[in-house]
Structure formats: C-alpha cells, structure tokens
Short mmCIF file of C-alpha atoms and ligand atoms in Angstrom, two decimals:
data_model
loop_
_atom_site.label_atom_id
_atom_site.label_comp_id
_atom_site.label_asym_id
_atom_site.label_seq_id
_atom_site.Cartn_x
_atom_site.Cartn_y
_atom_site.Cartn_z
CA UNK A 1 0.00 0.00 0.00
CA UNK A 2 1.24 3.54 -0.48
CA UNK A 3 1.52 6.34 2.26
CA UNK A 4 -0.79 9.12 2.57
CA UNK A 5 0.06 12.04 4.96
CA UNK A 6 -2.66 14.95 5.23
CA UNK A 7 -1.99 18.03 7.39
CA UNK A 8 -5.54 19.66 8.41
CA UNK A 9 -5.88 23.21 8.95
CA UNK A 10 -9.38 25.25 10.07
CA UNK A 11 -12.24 24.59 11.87
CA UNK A 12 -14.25 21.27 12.74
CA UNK A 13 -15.69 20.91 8.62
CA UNK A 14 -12.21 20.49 7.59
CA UNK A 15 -11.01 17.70 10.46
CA UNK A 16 -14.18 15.58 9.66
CA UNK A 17 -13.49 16.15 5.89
CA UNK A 18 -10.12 14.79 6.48
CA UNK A 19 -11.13 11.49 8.25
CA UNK A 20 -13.37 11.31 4.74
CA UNK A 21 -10.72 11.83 3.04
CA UNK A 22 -8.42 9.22 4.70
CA UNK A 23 -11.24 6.76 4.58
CA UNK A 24 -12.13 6.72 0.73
CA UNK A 25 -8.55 6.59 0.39
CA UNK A 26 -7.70 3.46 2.32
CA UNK A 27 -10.04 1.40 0.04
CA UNK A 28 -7.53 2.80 -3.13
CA UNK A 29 -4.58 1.79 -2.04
CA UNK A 30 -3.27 4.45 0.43
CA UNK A 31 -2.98 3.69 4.48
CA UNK A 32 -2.27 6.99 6.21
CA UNK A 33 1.01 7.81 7.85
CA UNK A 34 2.23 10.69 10.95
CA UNK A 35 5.68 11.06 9.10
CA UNK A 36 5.10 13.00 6.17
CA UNK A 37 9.11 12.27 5.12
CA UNK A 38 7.83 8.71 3.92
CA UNK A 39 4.53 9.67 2.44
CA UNK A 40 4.07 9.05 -1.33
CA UNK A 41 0.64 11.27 -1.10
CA UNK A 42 0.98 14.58 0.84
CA UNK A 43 -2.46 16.58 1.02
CA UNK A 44 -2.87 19.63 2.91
CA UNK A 45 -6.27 20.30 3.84
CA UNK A 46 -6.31 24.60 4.09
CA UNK A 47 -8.36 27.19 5.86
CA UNK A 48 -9.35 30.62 4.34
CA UNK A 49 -10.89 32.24 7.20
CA UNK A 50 -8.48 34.88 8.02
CA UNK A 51 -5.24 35.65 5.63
CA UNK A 52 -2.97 34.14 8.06
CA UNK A 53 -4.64 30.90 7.33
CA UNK A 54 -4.23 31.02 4.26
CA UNK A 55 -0.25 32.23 4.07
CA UNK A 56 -0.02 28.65 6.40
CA UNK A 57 -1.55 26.69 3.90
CA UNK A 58 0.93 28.15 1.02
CA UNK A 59 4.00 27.95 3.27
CA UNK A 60 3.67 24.13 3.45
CA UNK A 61 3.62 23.81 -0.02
CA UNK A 62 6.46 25.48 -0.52
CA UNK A 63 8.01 23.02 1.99
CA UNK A 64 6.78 19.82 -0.12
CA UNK A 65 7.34 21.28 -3.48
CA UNK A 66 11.46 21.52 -2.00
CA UNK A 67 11.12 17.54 -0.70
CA UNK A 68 9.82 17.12 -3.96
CA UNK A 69 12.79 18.38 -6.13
CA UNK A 70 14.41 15.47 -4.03
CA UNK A 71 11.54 12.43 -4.28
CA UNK A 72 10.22 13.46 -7.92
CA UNK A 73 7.80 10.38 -7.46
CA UNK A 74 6.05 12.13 -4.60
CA UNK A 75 2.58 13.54 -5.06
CA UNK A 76 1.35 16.96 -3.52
CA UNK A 77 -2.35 17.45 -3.27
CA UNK A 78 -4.36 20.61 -1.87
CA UNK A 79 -8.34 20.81 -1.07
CA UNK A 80 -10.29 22.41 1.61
CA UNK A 81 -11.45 26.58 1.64
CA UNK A 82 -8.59 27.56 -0.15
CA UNK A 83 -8.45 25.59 -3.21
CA UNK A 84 -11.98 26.06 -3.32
CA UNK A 85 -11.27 30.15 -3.62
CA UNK A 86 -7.91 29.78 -5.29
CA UNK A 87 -8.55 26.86 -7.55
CA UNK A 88 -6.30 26.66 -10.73
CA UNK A 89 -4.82 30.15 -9.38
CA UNK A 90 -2.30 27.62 -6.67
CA UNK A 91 -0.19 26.54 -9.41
CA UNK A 92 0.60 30.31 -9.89
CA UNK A 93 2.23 30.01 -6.82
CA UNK A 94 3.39 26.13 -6.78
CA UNK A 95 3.59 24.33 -9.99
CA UNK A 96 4.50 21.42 -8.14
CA UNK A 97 1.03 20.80 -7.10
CA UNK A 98 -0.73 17.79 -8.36
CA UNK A 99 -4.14 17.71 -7.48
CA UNK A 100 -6.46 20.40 -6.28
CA UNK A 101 -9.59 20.09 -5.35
CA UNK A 102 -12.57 22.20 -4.06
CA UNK A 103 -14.55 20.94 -0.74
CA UNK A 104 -17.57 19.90 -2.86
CA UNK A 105 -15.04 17.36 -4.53
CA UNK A 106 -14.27 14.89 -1.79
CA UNK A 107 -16.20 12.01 -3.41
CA UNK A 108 -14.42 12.32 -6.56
CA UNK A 109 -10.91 11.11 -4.88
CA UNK A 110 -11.03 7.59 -5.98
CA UNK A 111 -11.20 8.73 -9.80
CA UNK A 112 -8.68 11.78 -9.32
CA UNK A 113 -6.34 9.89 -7.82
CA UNK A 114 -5.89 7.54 -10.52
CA UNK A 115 -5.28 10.61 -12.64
CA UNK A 116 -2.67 12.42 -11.02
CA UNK A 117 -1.29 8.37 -10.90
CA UNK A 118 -0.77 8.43 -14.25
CA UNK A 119 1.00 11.64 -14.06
CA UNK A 120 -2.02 14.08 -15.14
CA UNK A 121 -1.67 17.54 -13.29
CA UNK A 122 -5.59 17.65 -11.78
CA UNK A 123 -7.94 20.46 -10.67
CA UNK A 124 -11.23 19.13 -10.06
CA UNK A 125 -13.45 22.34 -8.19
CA UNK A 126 -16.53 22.95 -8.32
CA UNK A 127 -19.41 25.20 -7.15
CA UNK A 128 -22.29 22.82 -7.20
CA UNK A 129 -22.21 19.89 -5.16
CA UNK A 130 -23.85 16.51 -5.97
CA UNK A 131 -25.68 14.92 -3.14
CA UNK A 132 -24.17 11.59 -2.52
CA UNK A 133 -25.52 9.82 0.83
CA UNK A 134 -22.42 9.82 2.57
CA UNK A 135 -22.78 5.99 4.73
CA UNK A 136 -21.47 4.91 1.10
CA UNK A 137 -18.26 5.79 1.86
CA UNK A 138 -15.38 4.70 4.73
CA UNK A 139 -14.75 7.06 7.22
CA UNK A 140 -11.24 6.92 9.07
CA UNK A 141 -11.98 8.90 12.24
CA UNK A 142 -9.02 9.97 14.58
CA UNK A 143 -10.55 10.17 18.13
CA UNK A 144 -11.90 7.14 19.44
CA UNK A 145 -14.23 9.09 21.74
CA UNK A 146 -15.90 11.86 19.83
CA UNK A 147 -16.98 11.38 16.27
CA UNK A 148 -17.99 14.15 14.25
CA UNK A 149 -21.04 14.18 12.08
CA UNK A 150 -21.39 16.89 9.73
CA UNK A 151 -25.56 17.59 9.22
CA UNK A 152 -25.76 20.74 7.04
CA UNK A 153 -22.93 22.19 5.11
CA UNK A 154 -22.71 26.13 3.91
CA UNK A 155 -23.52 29.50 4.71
CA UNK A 156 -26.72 31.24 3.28
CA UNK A 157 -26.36 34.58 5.66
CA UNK A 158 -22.91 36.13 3.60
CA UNK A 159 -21.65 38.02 7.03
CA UNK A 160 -19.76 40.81 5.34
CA UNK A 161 -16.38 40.23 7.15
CA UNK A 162 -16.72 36.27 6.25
CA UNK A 163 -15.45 33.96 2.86
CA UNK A 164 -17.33 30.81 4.06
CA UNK A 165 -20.39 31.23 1.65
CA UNK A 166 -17.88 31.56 -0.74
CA UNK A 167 -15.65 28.49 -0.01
CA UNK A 168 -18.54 26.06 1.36
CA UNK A 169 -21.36 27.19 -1.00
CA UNK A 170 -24.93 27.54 0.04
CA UNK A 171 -26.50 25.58 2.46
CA UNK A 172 -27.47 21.75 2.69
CA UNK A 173 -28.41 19.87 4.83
CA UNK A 174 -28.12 16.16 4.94
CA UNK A 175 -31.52 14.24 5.56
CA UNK A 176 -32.16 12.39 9.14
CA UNK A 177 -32.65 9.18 7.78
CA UNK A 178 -28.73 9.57 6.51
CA UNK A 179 -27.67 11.27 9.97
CA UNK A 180 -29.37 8.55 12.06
CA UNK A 181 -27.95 5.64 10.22
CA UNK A 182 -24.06 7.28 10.85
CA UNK A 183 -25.21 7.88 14.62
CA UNK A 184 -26.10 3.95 14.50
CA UNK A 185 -22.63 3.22 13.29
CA UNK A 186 -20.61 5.24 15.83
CA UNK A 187 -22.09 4.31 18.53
CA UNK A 188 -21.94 0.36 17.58
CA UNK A 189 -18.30 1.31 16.68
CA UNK A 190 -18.42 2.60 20.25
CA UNK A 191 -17.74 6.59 19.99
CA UNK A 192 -19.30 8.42 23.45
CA UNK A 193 -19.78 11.52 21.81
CA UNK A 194 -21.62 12.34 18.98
CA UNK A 195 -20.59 16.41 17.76
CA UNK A 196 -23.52 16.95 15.16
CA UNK A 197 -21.28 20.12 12.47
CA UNK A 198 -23.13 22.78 10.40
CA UNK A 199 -21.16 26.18 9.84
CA UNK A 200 -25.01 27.13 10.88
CA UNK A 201 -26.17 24.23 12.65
CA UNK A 202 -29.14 25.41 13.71
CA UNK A 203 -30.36 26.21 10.30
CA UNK A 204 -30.36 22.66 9.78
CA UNK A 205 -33.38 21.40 7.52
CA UNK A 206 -34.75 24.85 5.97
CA UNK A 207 -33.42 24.18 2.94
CA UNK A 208 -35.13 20.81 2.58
CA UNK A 209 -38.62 21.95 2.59
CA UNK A 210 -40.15 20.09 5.69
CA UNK A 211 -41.41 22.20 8.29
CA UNK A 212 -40.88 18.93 10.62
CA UNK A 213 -37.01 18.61 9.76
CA UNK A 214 -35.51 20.76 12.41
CA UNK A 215 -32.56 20.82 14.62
CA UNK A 216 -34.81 20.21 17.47
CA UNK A 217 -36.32 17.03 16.48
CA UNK A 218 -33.14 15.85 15.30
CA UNK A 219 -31.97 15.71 18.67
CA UNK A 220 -35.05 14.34 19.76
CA UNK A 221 -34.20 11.40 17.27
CA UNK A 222 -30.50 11.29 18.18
CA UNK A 223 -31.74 10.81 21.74
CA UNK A 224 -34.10 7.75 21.48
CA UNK A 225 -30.98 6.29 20.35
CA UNK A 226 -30.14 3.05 22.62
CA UNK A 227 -26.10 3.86 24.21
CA UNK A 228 -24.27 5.42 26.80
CA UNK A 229 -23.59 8.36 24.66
CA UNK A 230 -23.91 12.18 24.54
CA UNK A 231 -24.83 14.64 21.83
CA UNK A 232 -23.45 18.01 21.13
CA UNK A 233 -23.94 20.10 18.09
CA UNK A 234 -21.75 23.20 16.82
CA UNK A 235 -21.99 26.36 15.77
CA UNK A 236 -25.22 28.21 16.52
CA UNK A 237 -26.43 31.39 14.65
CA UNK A 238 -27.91 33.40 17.42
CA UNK A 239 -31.11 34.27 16.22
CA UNK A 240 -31.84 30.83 14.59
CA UNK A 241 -31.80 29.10 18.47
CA UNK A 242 -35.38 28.35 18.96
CA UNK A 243 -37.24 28.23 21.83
CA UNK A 244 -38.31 24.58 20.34
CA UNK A 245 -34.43 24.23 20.16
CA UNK A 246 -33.93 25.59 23.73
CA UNK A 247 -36.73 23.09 24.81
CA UNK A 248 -35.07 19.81 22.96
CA UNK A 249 -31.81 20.47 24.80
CA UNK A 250 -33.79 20.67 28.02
CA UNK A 251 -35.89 17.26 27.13
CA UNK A 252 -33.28 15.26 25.61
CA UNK A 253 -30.74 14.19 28.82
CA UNK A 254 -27.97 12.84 26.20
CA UNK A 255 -27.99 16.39 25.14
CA UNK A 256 -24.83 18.03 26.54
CA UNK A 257 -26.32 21.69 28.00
CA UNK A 258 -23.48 23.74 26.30
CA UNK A 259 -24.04 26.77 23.63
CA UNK A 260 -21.44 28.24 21.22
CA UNK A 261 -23.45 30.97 19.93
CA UNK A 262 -20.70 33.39 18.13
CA UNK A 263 -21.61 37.13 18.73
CA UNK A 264 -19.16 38.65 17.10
CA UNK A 265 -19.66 42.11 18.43
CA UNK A 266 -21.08 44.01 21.40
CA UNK A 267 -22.48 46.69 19.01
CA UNK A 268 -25.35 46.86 17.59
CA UNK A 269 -24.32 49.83 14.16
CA UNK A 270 -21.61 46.93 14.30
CA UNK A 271 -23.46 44.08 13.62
CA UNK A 272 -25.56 44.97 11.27
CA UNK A 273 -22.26 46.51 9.15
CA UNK A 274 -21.46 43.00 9.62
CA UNK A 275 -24.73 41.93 8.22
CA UNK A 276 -25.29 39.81 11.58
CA UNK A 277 -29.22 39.09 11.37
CA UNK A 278 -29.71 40.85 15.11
CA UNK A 279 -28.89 43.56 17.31
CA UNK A 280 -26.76 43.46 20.87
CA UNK A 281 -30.60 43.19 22.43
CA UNK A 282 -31.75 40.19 20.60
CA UNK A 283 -28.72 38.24 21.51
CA UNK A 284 -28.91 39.02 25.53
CA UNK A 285 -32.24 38.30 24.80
CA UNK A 286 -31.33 34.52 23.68
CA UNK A 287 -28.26 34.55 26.41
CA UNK A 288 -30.19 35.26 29.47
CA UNK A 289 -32.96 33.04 27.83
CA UNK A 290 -30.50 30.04 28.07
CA UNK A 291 -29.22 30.79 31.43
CA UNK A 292 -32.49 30.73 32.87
CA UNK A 293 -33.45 27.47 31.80
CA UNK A 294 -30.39 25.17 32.54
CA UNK A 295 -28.29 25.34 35.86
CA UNK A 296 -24.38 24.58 34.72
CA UNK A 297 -25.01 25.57 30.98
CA UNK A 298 -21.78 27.24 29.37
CA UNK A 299 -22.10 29.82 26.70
CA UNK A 300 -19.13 30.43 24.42
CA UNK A 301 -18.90 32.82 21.73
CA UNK A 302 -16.47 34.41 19.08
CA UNK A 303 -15.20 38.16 18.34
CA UNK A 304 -13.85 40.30 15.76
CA UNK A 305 -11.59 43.07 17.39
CA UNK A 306 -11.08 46.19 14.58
CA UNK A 307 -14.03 45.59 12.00
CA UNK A 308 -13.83 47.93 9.67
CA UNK A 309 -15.28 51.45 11.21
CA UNK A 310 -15.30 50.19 14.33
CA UNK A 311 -14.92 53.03 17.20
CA UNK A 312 -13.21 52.82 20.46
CA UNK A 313 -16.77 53.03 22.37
CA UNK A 314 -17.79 50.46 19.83
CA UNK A 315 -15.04 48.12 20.91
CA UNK A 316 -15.65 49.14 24.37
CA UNK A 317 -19.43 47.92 23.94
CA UNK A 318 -18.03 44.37 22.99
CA UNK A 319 -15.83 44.62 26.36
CA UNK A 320 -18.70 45.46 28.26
CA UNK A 321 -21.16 42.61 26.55
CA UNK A 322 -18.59 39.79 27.40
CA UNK A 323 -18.49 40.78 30.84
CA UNK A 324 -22.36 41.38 31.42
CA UNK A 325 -23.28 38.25 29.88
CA UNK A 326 -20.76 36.42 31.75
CA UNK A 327 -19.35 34.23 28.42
CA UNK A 328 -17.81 31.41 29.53
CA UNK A 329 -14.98 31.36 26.99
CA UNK A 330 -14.62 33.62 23.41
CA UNK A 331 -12.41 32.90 20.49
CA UNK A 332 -10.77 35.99 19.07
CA UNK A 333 -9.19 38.07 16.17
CA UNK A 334 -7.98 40.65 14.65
CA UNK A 335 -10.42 41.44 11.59
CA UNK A 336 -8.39 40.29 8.61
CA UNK A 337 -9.72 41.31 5.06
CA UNK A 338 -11.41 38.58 2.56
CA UNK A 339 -11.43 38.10 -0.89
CA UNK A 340 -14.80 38.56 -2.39
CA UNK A 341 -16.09 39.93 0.42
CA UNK A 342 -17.98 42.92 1.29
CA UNK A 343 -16.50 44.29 4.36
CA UNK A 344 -13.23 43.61 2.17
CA UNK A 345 -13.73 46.45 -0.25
CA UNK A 346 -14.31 49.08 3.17
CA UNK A 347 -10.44 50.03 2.72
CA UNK A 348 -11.06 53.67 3.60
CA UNK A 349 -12.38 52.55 6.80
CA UNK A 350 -9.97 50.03 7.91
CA UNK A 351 -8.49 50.56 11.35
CA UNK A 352 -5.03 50.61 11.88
CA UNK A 353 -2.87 47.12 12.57
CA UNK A 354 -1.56 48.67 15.66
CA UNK A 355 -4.76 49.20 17.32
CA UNK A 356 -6.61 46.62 15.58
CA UNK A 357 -4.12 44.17 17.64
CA UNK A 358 -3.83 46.67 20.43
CA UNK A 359 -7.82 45.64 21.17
CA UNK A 360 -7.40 41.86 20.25
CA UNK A 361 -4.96 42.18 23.26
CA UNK A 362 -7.42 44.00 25.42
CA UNK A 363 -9.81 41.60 24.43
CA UNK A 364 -8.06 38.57 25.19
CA UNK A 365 -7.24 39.81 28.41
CA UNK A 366 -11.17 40.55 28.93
CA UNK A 367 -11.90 36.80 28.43
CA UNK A 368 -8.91 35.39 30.16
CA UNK A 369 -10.61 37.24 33.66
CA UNK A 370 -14.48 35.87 32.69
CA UNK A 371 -13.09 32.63 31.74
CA UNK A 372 -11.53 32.38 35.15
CA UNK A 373 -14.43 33.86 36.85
CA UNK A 374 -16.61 31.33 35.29
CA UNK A 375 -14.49 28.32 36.12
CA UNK A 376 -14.36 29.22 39.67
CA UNK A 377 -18.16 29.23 39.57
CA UNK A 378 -18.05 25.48 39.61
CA UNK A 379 -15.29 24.74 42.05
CA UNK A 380 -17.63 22.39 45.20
CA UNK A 381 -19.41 21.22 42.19
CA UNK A 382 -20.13 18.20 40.74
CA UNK A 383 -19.83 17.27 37.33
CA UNK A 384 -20.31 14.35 34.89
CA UNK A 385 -17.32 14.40 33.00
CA UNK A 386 -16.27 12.29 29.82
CA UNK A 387 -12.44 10.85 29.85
CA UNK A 388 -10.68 11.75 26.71
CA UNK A 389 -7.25 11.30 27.86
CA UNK A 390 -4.54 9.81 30.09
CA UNK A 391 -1.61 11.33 31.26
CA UNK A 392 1.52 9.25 32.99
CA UNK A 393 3.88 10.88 34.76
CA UNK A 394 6.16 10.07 38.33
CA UNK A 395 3.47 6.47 38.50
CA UNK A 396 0.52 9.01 39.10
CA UNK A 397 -2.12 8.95 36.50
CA UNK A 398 -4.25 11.91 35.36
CA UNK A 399 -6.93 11.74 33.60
CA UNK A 400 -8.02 14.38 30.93
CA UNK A 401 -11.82 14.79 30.01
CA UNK A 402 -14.84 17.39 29.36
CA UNK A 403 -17.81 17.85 31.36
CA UNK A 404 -20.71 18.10 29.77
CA UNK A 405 -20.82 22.10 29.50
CA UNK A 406 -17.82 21.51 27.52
CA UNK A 407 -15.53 22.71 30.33
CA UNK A 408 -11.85 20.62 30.56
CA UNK A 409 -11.50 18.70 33.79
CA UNK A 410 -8.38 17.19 35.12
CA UNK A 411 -8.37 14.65 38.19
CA UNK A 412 -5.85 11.62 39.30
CA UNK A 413 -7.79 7.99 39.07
CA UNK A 414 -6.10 4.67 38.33
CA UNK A 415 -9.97 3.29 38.43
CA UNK A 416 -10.61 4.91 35.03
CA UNK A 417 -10.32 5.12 31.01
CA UNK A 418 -10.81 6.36 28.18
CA UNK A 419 -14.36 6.67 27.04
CA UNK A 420 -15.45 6.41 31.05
CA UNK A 421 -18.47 8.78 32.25
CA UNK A 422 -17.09 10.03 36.00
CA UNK A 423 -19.37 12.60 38.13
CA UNK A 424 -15.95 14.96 39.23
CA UNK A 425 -16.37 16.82 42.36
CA UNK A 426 -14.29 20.14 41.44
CA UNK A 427 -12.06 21.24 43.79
CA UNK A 428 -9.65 23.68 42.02
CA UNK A 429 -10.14 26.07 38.95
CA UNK A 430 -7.76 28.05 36.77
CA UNK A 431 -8.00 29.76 33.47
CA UNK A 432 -8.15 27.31 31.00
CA UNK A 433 -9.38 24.03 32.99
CA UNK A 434 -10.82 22.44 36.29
CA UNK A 435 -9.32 19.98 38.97
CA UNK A 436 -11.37 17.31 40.80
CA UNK A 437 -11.43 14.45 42.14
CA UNK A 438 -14.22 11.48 41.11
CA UNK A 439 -17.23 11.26 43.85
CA UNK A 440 -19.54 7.76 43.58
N1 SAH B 501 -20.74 30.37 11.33
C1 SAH B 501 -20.17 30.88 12.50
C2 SAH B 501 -18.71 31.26 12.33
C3 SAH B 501 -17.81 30.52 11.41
S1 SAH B 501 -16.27 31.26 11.07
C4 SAH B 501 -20.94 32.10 12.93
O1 SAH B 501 -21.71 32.62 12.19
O2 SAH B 501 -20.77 32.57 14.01
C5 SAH B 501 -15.45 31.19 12.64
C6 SAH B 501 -15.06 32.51 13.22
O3 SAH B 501 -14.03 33.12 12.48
C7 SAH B 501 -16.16 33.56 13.21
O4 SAH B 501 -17.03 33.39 14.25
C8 SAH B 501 -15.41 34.86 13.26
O5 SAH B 501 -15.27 35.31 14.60
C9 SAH B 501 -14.05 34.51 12.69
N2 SAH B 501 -13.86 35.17 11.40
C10 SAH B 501 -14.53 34.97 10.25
N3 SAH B 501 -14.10 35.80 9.28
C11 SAH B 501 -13.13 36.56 9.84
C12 SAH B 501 -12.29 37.62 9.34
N4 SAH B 501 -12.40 38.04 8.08
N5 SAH B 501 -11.41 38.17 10.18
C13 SAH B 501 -11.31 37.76 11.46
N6 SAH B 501 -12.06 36.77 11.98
C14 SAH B 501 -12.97 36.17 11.18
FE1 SF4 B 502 -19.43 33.20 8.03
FE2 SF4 B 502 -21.51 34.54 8.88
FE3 SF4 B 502 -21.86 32.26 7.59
FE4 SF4 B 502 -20.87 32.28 10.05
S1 SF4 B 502 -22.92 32.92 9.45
S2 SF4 B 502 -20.09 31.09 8.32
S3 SF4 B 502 -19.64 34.11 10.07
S4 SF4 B 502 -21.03 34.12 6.75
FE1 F3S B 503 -11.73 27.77 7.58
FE2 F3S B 503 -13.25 26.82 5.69
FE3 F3S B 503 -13.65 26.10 8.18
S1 F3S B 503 -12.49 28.88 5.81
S2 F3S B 503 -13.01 27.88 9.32
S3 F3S B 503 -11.88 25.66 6.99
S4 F3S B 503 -15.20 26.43 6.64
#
C-alpha cells in the first residue's frame, strides 16, 4: 500500500473532511502515515478564514514542493477553503502541485487519484455539489471518543467580514434518515460523543422543505438512540436558536447543555455593518434566555476586534457585553480582510494594525478574567465528566476529560479510562481548565 500524509488546517468541517478523506482513500490503495518524510501522497487540507490561514496553507507547499525536487515520485495534493477560492490560481504560486480540489469534490478522490497516478496535473473544483448519501463511503476517524457528524454544510447569511459562503457554497443539509444511520454506526463502533457540524447548525433542515425537519427534532431522534452516549452540536447562529431548540436540549438528557453561539460584536451599528441578522438586544435576549433554563449551561462565543469602522466606544461595547453576559470562553481576532467579500472592499475605513491588535490584546485579556471567573463558579461542584485522555507521569495517573458544559476537567484515578463517564467533584479552577477528584 502507499503512504498518505494529510496536514488539516481550520475549523471542525475540515477535520471531519479529512477522516473522509483518509477513509475513501484506504479502500484505493493508500494507508495513512504521521511522518510525512515517507509519504508518497501529501495533502494539505487549508483554511481561508483569516489571511494568516491562508499564508499557512501556502507555506507548506512550498516546503513539499522543496522535498519534492528530491523524491520526484512524490505527489502533492491541496483541497479544503482555499483551493476552493484559489482553484487553478495555486499553481501560480506552486507548480509542483498535483491535485487540487474544491470541498464539494471529496467524493471524486477515488477517480482523481488515478489521474494524477498516471502523471495528469488535476484540478477538479466545483461550485455545485452533488448529493451523494455519505454511509457509502469509509470514514477513518481519529478520536476514538468523539466522532464528528457533519448535518448541514454552507452559509446562506454572507456576514460581510466572512469567505465561508464563498468556499462552502450555500446551504445543505443532509436528511435524518442519513444522519441517524451514521449515529447507528458510531455508537456500535463505540464513539461516546456524537458532535452533530453545520457552519449554521441550527439552520439545519430549511433548505429541505419540511417544516418537521428541524434541529430540534433531530436531537429528539438522536436521543431515542439506545447507548451510553452524549450529543453536542456546533456552531449556533444566534437568532436561529429556537425556543423549540432551547426546549429539545432541556428534554433530551444525552444532550450536553453547552451553547457556542458566536456574537461577534457588542455593538449593535456593528453588527448589522457586519450583516449579523440581530442587534446586541436580541442576543442578551437569547443569552439570558439560556441561562435561565439550565443550571451549569456554558455559553461560548467568538469576536472580531477592529471591523472595519469600528470606534473605540464600539469596541468598548463588545468589552462590556462579554463581561455582562458572563461568556464562559470567546475565540478571538484581529479582523483580517477577505477576498470577495464585502467588508473587504471598506479600505477607507480600515483601522489601523496597531490598534486593531492593540484591542485583540485587550480583548483577550477581557476573556482570560471571565473565563476564570466562570471556572471558579463550579469549584464544590459536581460534574459528569467524559475521559478523553490519560496522562503518565512520576506512576501518578491523570486523567483528561470534558464535562458536559464543555468545560476541561483534570483529576488523578487509576480506576478509570478512556471513554469512562465520572461525576468529578471540582475542587480547584484556573484559566483554562478544572481539577477534581471522582465522587460515587
Ligand atoms: N458560522 C459561524 C462562524 C464561522 S467562522 C458564525 O456565524 O458565528 C469562525 C469565526 O471566524 C467567526 O465566528 C469569526 O469570529 C471569525 N472570522 C470569520 N471571518 C473573519 C475575518 N475576516 N477576520 C477575522 N475573523 C474572522
Ligand atoms: Fe461566516 Fe456569517 Fe456564515 Fe458564520 S454565518 S459562516 S460568520 S457568513
Ligand atoms: Fe476555515 Fe473553511 Fe472552516 S475557511 S473555518 S476551513 S469552513
């Protein structure tokens, strides 16, 4: 068999397109490999969310198309959000590159490969995607506790900072005969955790024309499911969280009580020059909504520091909004300008790098104190925790899992595993994670 190495870059979409990838693979001929120096198929998998993801992606080929001028037989591939915007455009940059091809194009491998096998230089990208029902194909995944199940792919809502509609296409969702089946399979297989993916995954269903197909009642089906499992779903556009949605979390106990419901700015002229479908209102609206219903739910979110026109009270009002609505953890960035999109053409009202980065700071160091203030919230708690890891070290044994509000726990056992549900009484909390010890 020949060696395939991929490197995966991005969010969630592009790790479970990977293990997709890997799996159609491994029926062709090619068994995947950690050291990319004895690979005969290198694939890099790339991210176009912000410009430094992109440079990354480019960097690495440049490091493969030098191994290259050494191992002429080698093969250098490139798919994900990048070669989906770039497409024929990468061999501009690296003629070395073999095969390209767009994230609609995953399900063509086993006929491009033979291509670029016969030497052929392939680009295979395109815009509309044909529906294949995915429980066709082998699926290699890399965790053996949480298995990822992508249910609706796309972006119909073209936020103007953002190039996903433009790499991922509109949106579709898969149907939830297809969804169940996969569930079926990885929990026979023996996965704990099912992470249902959607760039917008509470959109799911609206483009299939059943009023009945809903996030909501997906979970409700996900949940009649027979296991010791538990279900979480990622990313949530705030104002498509229903109160139906709200309600199926609540009914469905496999349902992990945890939100990440991006906000992307505290202010509301801000939001909607992002083209963000509601105002700072709505969304403490949904927040407080959430908090009142469930007792150790987590909300997370994400931020843009230095939109476009953004003013220092502006930025100030994001500040203030992390801290009043108590977010359990944000993921931030400097605003970094997009291709194609429309908050890409403001140029005239781009802020400076310097204080574009200046806030990013200032906003880091805003979450680092709620984050912290938010752990401690649960130390004398208890919480059922899933074990995801083991660490060894001096004959003690620590143990390395997630509760169910997605928060990471740490606690010494040598009476547990991996894949083990523990109820952790917490006795210790920093910044980043939670220490405990296991109660009966
Ligand atoms: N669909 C999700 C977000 C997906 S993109 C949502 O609507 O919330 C992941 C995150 O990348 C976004 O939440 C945003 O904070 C960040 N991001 C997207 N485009 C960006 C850009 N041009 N510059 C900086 N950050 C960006
Ligand atoms: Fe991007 Fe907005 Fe779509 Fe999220 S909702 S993927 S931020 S365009
Ligand atoms: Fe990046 Fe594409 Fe995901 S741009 S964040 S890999 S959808």
């Amino acid at each position: 068999m020949k060696k395939l190495y991929i490197q995966t870059l991005g969010c969630q979409m592009n790790k479970s397109d990977s293990e997709r990838i890997a799996g159609i693979l491994s029926e062709h001929n090619y068994i995947e490999t950690d050291n990319e120096k004895e690979a005969d198929l290198l694939i890099i998998n790339t991210c176009s969310i912000r410009q430094l993801s992109a440079d990354k992606a480019y960097s690495q080929l440049g490091v493969w198309g030098k191994m290259k001028k050494n191992r002429p037989n080698i093969k250098i591939g490139i798919c994900g959000c990048v070669a989906q915007q770039d497409k024929a455009n990468i061999r501009k940059r690296a003629p070395y590159v073999d095969l390209i091809f767009g994230t609609h194009n995953i399900y063509e491998l086993p006929e491009l490969i033979k291509r670029i096998e016969n030497d052929e230089k392939v680009c295979s990208i395109t815009n509309n995607p044909v529906i294949k029902d995915q429980n066709d194909f082998k699926i290699i995944r890399k965790d053996s506790v949480n298995a990822w199940i992508p249910i609706i792919e796309g972006c119909n809502k073209f936020c103007t900072y953002c190039v996903v509609p433009f790499t991922r296409g509109r949106e579709r969702s898969r149907f939830p005969k297809e969804i169940l089946k996969e569930a079926q399979n990885i929990i026979k297989e023996g996965f704990k955790e099912i992470t249902l993916l959607g760039q917008n995954v509470d959109s799911y269903g609206k483009d299939l024309g059943d009023k009945d197909i809903t996030l909501a009642n997906l979970l409700r089906e996900l949940n009649k499911l027979e296991g010791d499992f538990r279900i979480r779903f990622v990313t949530s556009y705030p104002s498509d969280i229903t109160d139906d949605l709200i309600d199926a979390v609540d009914e469905c106990e496999k349902v992990c009580k945890y939100f990440h419901i991006p906000m992307q700015s505290g202010n509301s002229r801000i939001l909607k020059e992002m083209n963000r479908r509601y105002t700072k209102e709505q969304y403490y609206e949904i927040v407080s909504k959430i908090r009142k219903r469930f007792e150790n739910v987590t909300i997370t979110s994400d931020f843009i520091a230095g939109f476009p026109s953004e003013t220092e009270e502006e930025f100030q009002d994001t500040l203030d909004a992390i801290d009043e609505l108590e977010l359990d953890y944000s993921n931030t960035a400097a605003y970094s300008p997009r291709e194609f999109t429309k908050a890409g053409r403001m140029v005239d009202k781009f802020i400076p790098e310097n204080i574009k980065y200046e806030r990013l700071e200032r906003l880091n160091e805003k979450n680092r104190e709620v984050c912290l203030k938010s752990n401690e919230k649960f130390t004398g708690k208890v919480l059922k925790v899933l074990v995801e890891g083991k660490t060894e070290k001096e004959g003690k044994i620590t143990l390395n899992s997630r509760a169910d509000n997605n928060k990471i726990v740490h606690f010494e056992s040598n009476q547990y595993n991996i894949g083990d549900f523990v109820n952790v009484k917490i006795t210790k909390a920093q910044t980043w994670c939670l220490y405990g010890e296991p109660v009966e």
